[in-house]
Amino acid sequence: MNPRAAAHRILGEVRRGALSDRAASRILPAVDPADRGLALDIAFGCLRLRARLDTWIRACADRPPSRMDRAVRDWLRIGAYQLTELRTPDHAAVGETVGAARSALGRGRAGYVNAVLRALARIRDTDSGAGPNALAGGGPFPDPDVDPVGHLCSWGSHPEWLVRRWLARWALADVRRLVEHQNRPPVVVVRMLTDEDPAPPDGVELEPVPGWPRSFRLEKGLPATALSHLRAVIQDPAASAVVDYAGGRLEEPVLDVCAAPGTKTLGLAAEYGLPVVALDISHRRLARLGAPARRLELPVSAAVADARRLPVAAAGTVLADVPCTGTGVLRRRADARWRLEQRGLDDLVVLQREIVDACAAAVRRGGLLVYSTCSLEREENEEQVDAFLDRRSDYRREPPPAGARSDCVTSRGDLFMRPWLTGTDGAYAARLRRIA
Ligand SMILES: C[S@@+](CC[C@H](N)C(=O)[O-])C[C@H]1O[C@@H](n2cnc3c(N)ncnc32)[C@H](O)[C@@H]1O
């Protein structure tokens, strides 16, 4: 399948409710391996930068994208992404896109796509301000100094409610850097489970991630090829930091109650040299833990369970890496920002409270409960933990373990990774000791 047609199919499936990763893994096998990277880049770029691309399209079409035929709009986004972000030569970006669109749309509607994309190429060239991957002003975008929210929502391509809540909390310059970070394609990071330097196989190149000693960015090659030769997992430094933050010595038995797909489970078992029981409500997701656990020969067992009704008491250590909005990992989930809404956040806070309360009952006196998220939102993080400690006087917050990076620890002692400072995903964790 033509890579642009594949990107269009992915956008169509996501529009109809599919998750972007799953849509991509269904459609990409039909694309020539040499073209898969381009198809994925275009599809995920169109999802991440949807609002930016629509602002360009709005500036040269006769109607707003919201009033366009959806299939036509997706073709326009695909063309606009190539013209403004990939800087594909105009003749290829317009010609190839219109060519692929013609067989799906027919001549008339493909002619419309052609006219709008040609106009876009013209206005892009008269605009000097808005370069690729920079939060610059100019072109059809609001002036960032006059209308920072409008700019972050259009050029920054984030939903307004998220932009407003972040601006109420952090400086404009930080929110800009956060938005910019979430708009870049994510990197793949290999976390070594030993102290040895990795010896990658032919065709794989790894670069150390500064500041994160056992983390290496995959520069070349496939993750599966890298892992087949290394004692390692694919894990962003933020997720590794949560594993490290659990502490210097863990009490057994160790339970990971929202474990799937299990990279933190593997990290816990390898780092602390202990058996770990992995529980998750999703059988399908949990099944992904089996093969890497066998490859690494780690003592991990898995079972399906609802963390709100744990079939365990007297655990020594419980990790609750709860379901969350994932606002710290938006760059990894191309379509996620457009699915999130305040109500979803509120519902997740309730679910997290139920899970943390059930976990509290499963930990024995003296044991440790580690609560973590990949969210940046207070309600899911420190406010959730503060409210828990108000309910449970038999728990207290434990200080960070030795070796925790001070720039990633809050005034309360919790781990908090801010992507615009660390260059990693966002993550939060708190250590809660049962004292009675
Ligand atoms: C943030 S992910 C966990 C990621 C995992 N810890 C890792 O590092 O690979 C949250 C997980 O919680 C699971 N989950 C959601 N509701 C649950 C519940 N009530 N009980 C147990 N697991 C649940 C989801 O299936 C999902 O796998």
mmCIF file with all atom_site columns, N, CA and C in Angstrom, residues 228-255:
data_model
loop_
_atom_site.group_PDB
_atom_site.id
_atom_site.type_symbol
_atom_site.label_atom_id
_atom_site.label_alt_id
_atom_site.label_comp_id
_atom_site.label_asym_id
_atom_site.label_entity_id
_atom_site.label_seq_id
_atom_site.pdbx_PDB_ins_code
_atom_site.Cartn_x
_atom_site.Cartn_y
_atom_site.Cartn_z
_atom_site.occupancy
_atom_site.B_iso_or_equiv
_atom_site.pdbx_formal_charge
_atom_site.auth_seq_id
_atom_site.auth_comp_id
_atom_site.auth_asym_id
_atom_site.auth_atom_id
_atom_site.pdbx_PDB_model_num
ATOM 1  N N  . SER A 1 228 ? 17.141 -8.506  21.507 1.00 0.00 ? 228 SER A N  1
ATOM 2  C CA . SER A 1 228 ? 17.497 -9.923  21.377 1.00 0.00 ? 228 SER A CA 1
ATOM 3  C C  . SER A 1 228 ? 18.947 -10.167 21.781 1.00 0.00 ? 228 SER A C  1
ATOM 4  N N  . HIS A 1 229 ? 19.764 -9.094  21.832 1.00 0.00 ? 229 HIS A N  1
ATOM 5  C CA . HIS A 1 229 ? 21.182 -9.274  22.171 1.00 0.00 ? 229 HIS A CA 1
ATOM 6  C C  . HIS A 1 229 ? 21.563 -8.644  23.502 1.00 0.00 ? 229 HIS A C  1
ATOM 7  N N  . LEU A 1 230 ? 20.624 -8.027  24.186 1.00 0.00 ? 230 LEU A N  1
ATOM 8  C CA . LEU A 1 230 ? 20.986 -7.269  25.393 1.00 0.00 ? 230 LEU A CA 1
ATOM 9  C C  . LEU A 1 230 ? 20.125 -7.686  26.577 1.00 0.00 ? 230 LEU A C  1
ATOM 10 N N  . ARG A 1 231 ? 20.723 -7.578  27.775 1.00 0.00 ? 231 ARG A N  1
ATOM 11 C CA . ARG A 1 231 ? 19.908 -7.771  28.981 1.00 0.00 ? 231 ARG A CA 1
ATOM 12 C C  . ARG A 1 231 ? 19.301 -6.403  29.304 1.00 0.00 ? 231 ARG A C  1
ATOM 13 N N  . ALA A 1 232 ? 18.148 -6.155  28.702 1.00 0.00 ? 232 ALA A N  1
ATOM 14 C CA . ALA A 1 232 ? 17.605 -4.795  28.728 1.00 0.00 ? 232 ALA A CA 1
ATOM 15 C C  . ALA A 1 232 ? 16.099 -4.827  28.478 1.00 0.00 ? 232 ALA A C  1
ATOM 16 N N  . VAL A 1 233 ? 15.462 -3.704  28.770 1.00 0.00 ? 233 VAL A N  1
ATOM 17 C CA . VAL A 1 233 ? 14.057 -3.512  28.411 1.00 0.00 ? 233 VAL A CA 1
ATOM 18 C C  . VAL A 1 233 ? 13.942 -2.175  27.669 1.00 0.00 ? 233 VAL A C  1
ATOM 19 N N  . ILE A 1 234 ? 12.835 -1.993  26.949 1.00 0.00 ? 234 ILE A N  1
ATOM 20 C CA . ILE A 1 234 ? 12.550 -0.671  26.373 1.00 0.00 ? 234 ILE A CA 1
ATOM 21 C C  . ILE A 1 234 ? 11.812 0.111   27.450 1.00 0.00 ? 234 ILE A C  1
ATOM 22 N N  . GLN A 1 235 ? 12.447 1.172   27.926 1.00 0.00 ? 235 GLN A N  1
ATOM 23 C CA . GLN A 1 235 ? 11.844 1.913   29.036 1.00 0.00 ? 235 GLN A CA 1
ATOM 24 C C  . GLN A 1 235 ? 12.409 3.336   29.061 1.00 0.00 ? 235 GLN A C  1
ATOM 25 N N  . ASP A 1 236 ? 11.516 4.299   29.069 1.00 0.00 ? 236 ASP A N  1
ATOM 26 C CA . ASP A 1 236 ? 11.961 5.688   29.173 1.00 0.00 ? 236 ASP A CA 1
ATOM 27 C C  . ASP A 1 236 ? 12.607 5.915   30.552 1.00 0.00 ? 236 ASP A C  1
ATOM 28 N N  . PRO A 1 237 ? 13.583 6.839   30.631 1.00 0.00 ? 237 PRO A N  1
ATOM 29 C CA . PRO A 1 237 ? 14.199 7.105   31.942 1.00 0.00 ? 237 PRO A CA 1
ATOM 30 C C  . PRO A 1 237 ? 13.192 7.479   33.028 1.00 0.00 ? 237 PRO A C  1
ATOM 31 N N  . ALA A 1 238 ? 12.056 8.067   32.647 1.00 0.00 ? 238 ALA A N  1
ATOM 32 C CA . ALA A 1 238 ? 11.061 8.434   33.667 1.00 0.00 ? 238 ALA A CA 1
ATOM 33 C C  . ALA A 1 238 ? 10.488 7.177   34.314 1.00 0.00 ? 238 ALA A C  1
ATOM 34 N N  . ALA A 1 239 ? 10.196 6.168   33.515 1.00 0.00 ? 239 ALA A N  1
ATOM 35 C CA . ALA A 1 239 ? 9.658  4.917   34.071 1.00 0.00 ? 239 ALA A CA 1
ATOM 36 C C  . ALA A 1 239 ? 10.755 4.204   34.874 1.00 0.00 ? 239 ALA A C  1
ATOM 37 N N  . SER A 1 240 ? 11.997 4.256   34.395 1.00 0.00 ? 240 SER A N  1
ATOM 38 C CA . SER A 1 240 ? 13.104 3.646   35.152 1.00 0.00 ? 240 SER A CA 1
ATOM 39 C C  . SER A 1 240 ? 13.261 4.349   36.500 1.00 0.00 ? 240 SER A C  1
ATOM 40 N N  . ALA A 1 241 ? 13.066 5.678   36.488 1.00 0.00 ? 241 ALA A N  1
ATOM 41 C CA . ALA A 1 241 ? 13.221 6.431   37.738 1.00 0.00 ? 241 ALA A CA 1
ATOM 42 C C  . ALA A 1 241 ? 12.187 5.978   38.771 1.00 0.00 ? 241 ALA A C  1
ATOM 43 N N  . VAL A 1 242 ? 10.997 5.593   38.315 1.00 0.00 ? 242 VAL A N  1
ATOM 44 C CA . VAL A 1 242 ? 9.970  5.105   39.248 1.00 0.00 ? 242 VAL A CA 1
ATOM 45 C C  . VAL A 1 242 ? 10.446 3.792   39.884 1.00 0.00 ? 242 VAL A C  1
ATOM 46 N N  . VAL A 1 243 ? 11.006 2.909   39.063 1.00 0.00 ? 243 VAL A N  1
ATOM 47 C CA . VAL A 1 243 ? 11.523 1.632   39.594 1.00 0.00 ? 243 VAL A CA 1
ATOM 48 C C  . VAL A 1 243 ? 12.621 1.909   40.632 1.00 0.00 ? 243 VAL A C  1
ATOM 49 N N  . ASP A 1 244 ? 13.534 2.814   40.285 1.00 0.00 ? 244 ASP A N  1
ATOM 50 C CA . ASP A 1 244 ? 14.636 3.120   41.205 1.00 0.00 ? 244 ASP A CA 1
ATOM 51 C C  . ASP A 1 244 ? 14.125 3.788   42.480 1.00 0.00 ? 244 ASP A C  1
ATOM 52 N N  . TYR A 1 245 ? 13.076 4.591   42.317 1.00 0.00 ? 245 TYR A N  1
ATOM 53 C CA . TYR A 1 245 ? 12.543 5.341   43.450 1.00 0.00 ? 245 TYR A CA 1
ATOM 54 C C  . TYR A 1 245 ? 11.883 4.416   44.483 1.00 0.00 ? 245 TYR A C  1
ATOM 55 N N  . ALA A 1 246 ? 11.502 3.201   44.052 1.00 0.00 ? 246 ALA A N  1
ATOM 56 C CA . ALA A 1 246 ? 10.863 2.269   44.993 1.00 0.00 ? 246 ALA A CA 1
ATOM 57 C C  . ALA A 1 246 ? 11.748 2.079   46.224 1.00 0.00 ? 246 ALA A C  1
ATOM 58 N N  . GLY A 1 247 ? 13.074 2.095   46.029 1.00 0.00 ? 247 GLY A N  1
ATOM 59 C CA . GLY A 1 247 ? 13.911 2.072   47.225 1.00 0.00 ? 247 GLY A CA 1
ATOM 60 C C  . GLY A 1 247 ? 15.106 1.169   47.131 1.00 0.00 ? 247 GLY A C  1
ATOM 61 N N  . GLY A 1 248 ? 15.954 1.207   48.142 1.00 0.00 ? 248 GLY A N  1
ATOM 62 C CA . GLY A 1 248 ? 17.193 0.461   48.130 1.00 0.00 ? 248 GLY A CA 1
ATOM 63 C C  . GLY A 1 248 ? 16.962 -1.028  48.370 1.00 0.00 ? 248 GLY A C  1
ATOM 64 N N  . ARG A 1 249 ? 15.989 -1.360  49.214 1.00 0.00 ? 249 ARG A N  1
ATOM 65 C CA . ARG A 1 249 ? 15.741 -2.770  49.567 1.00 0.00 ? 249 ARG A CA 1
ATOM 66 C C  . ARG A 1 249 ? 14.235 -2.954  49.686 1.00 0.00 ? 249 ARG A C  1
ATOM 67 N N  . LEU A 1 250 ? 13.718 -3.959  49.020 1.00 0.00 ? 250 LEU A N  1
ATOM 68 C CA . LEU A 1 250 ? 12.270 -4.152  49.058 1.00 0.00 ? 250 LEU A CA 1
ATOM 69 C C  . LEU A 1 250 ? 11.931 -5.375  49.908 1.00 0.00 ? 250 LEU A C  1
ATOM 70 N N  . GLU A 1 251 ? 10.855 -5.227  50.680 1.00 0.00 ? 251 GLU A N  1
ATOM 71 C CA . GLU A 1 251 ? 10.353 -6.362  51.470 1.00 0.00 ? 251 GLU A CA 1
ATOM 72 C C  . GLU A 1 251 ? 9.562  -7.296  50.554 1.00 0.00 ? 251 GLU A C  1
ATOM 73 N N  . GLU A 1 252 ? 9.681  -8.590  50.775 1.00 0.00 ? 252 GLU A N  1
ATOM 74 C CA . GLU A 1 252 ? 8.886  -9.565  50.024 1.00 0.00 ? 252 GLU A CA 1
ATOM 75 C C  . GLU A 1 252 ? 7.611  -9.877  50.795 1.00 0.00 ? 252 GLU A C  1
ATOM 76 N N  . PRO A 1 253 ? 6.615  -10.413 50.117 1.00 0.00 ? 253 PRO A N  1
ATOM 77 C CA . PRO A 1 253 ? 6.470  -10.543 48.671 1.00 0.00 ? 253 PRO A CA 1
ATOM 78 C C  . PRO A 1 253 ? 6.203  -9.200  47.998 1.00 0.00 ? 253 PRO A C  1
ATOM 79 N N  . VAL A 1 254 ? 6.672  -9.116  46.745 1.00 0.00 ? 254 VAL A N  1
ATOM 80 C CA . VAL A 1 254 ? 6.524  -7.870  45.973 1.00 0.00 ? 254 VAL A CA 1
ATOM 81 C C  . VAL A 1 254 ? 5.395  -8.061  44.959 1.00 0.00 ? 254 VAL A C  1
ATOM 82 N N  . LEU A 1 255 ? 4.475  -7.105  44.972 1.00 0.00 ? 255 LEU A N  1
ATOM 83 C CA . LEU A 1 255 ? 3.312  -7.158  44.084 1.00 0.00 ? 255 LEU A CA 1
ATOM 84 C C  . LEU A 1 255 ? 3.289  -5.919  43.201 1.00 0.00 ? 255 LEU A C  1
#
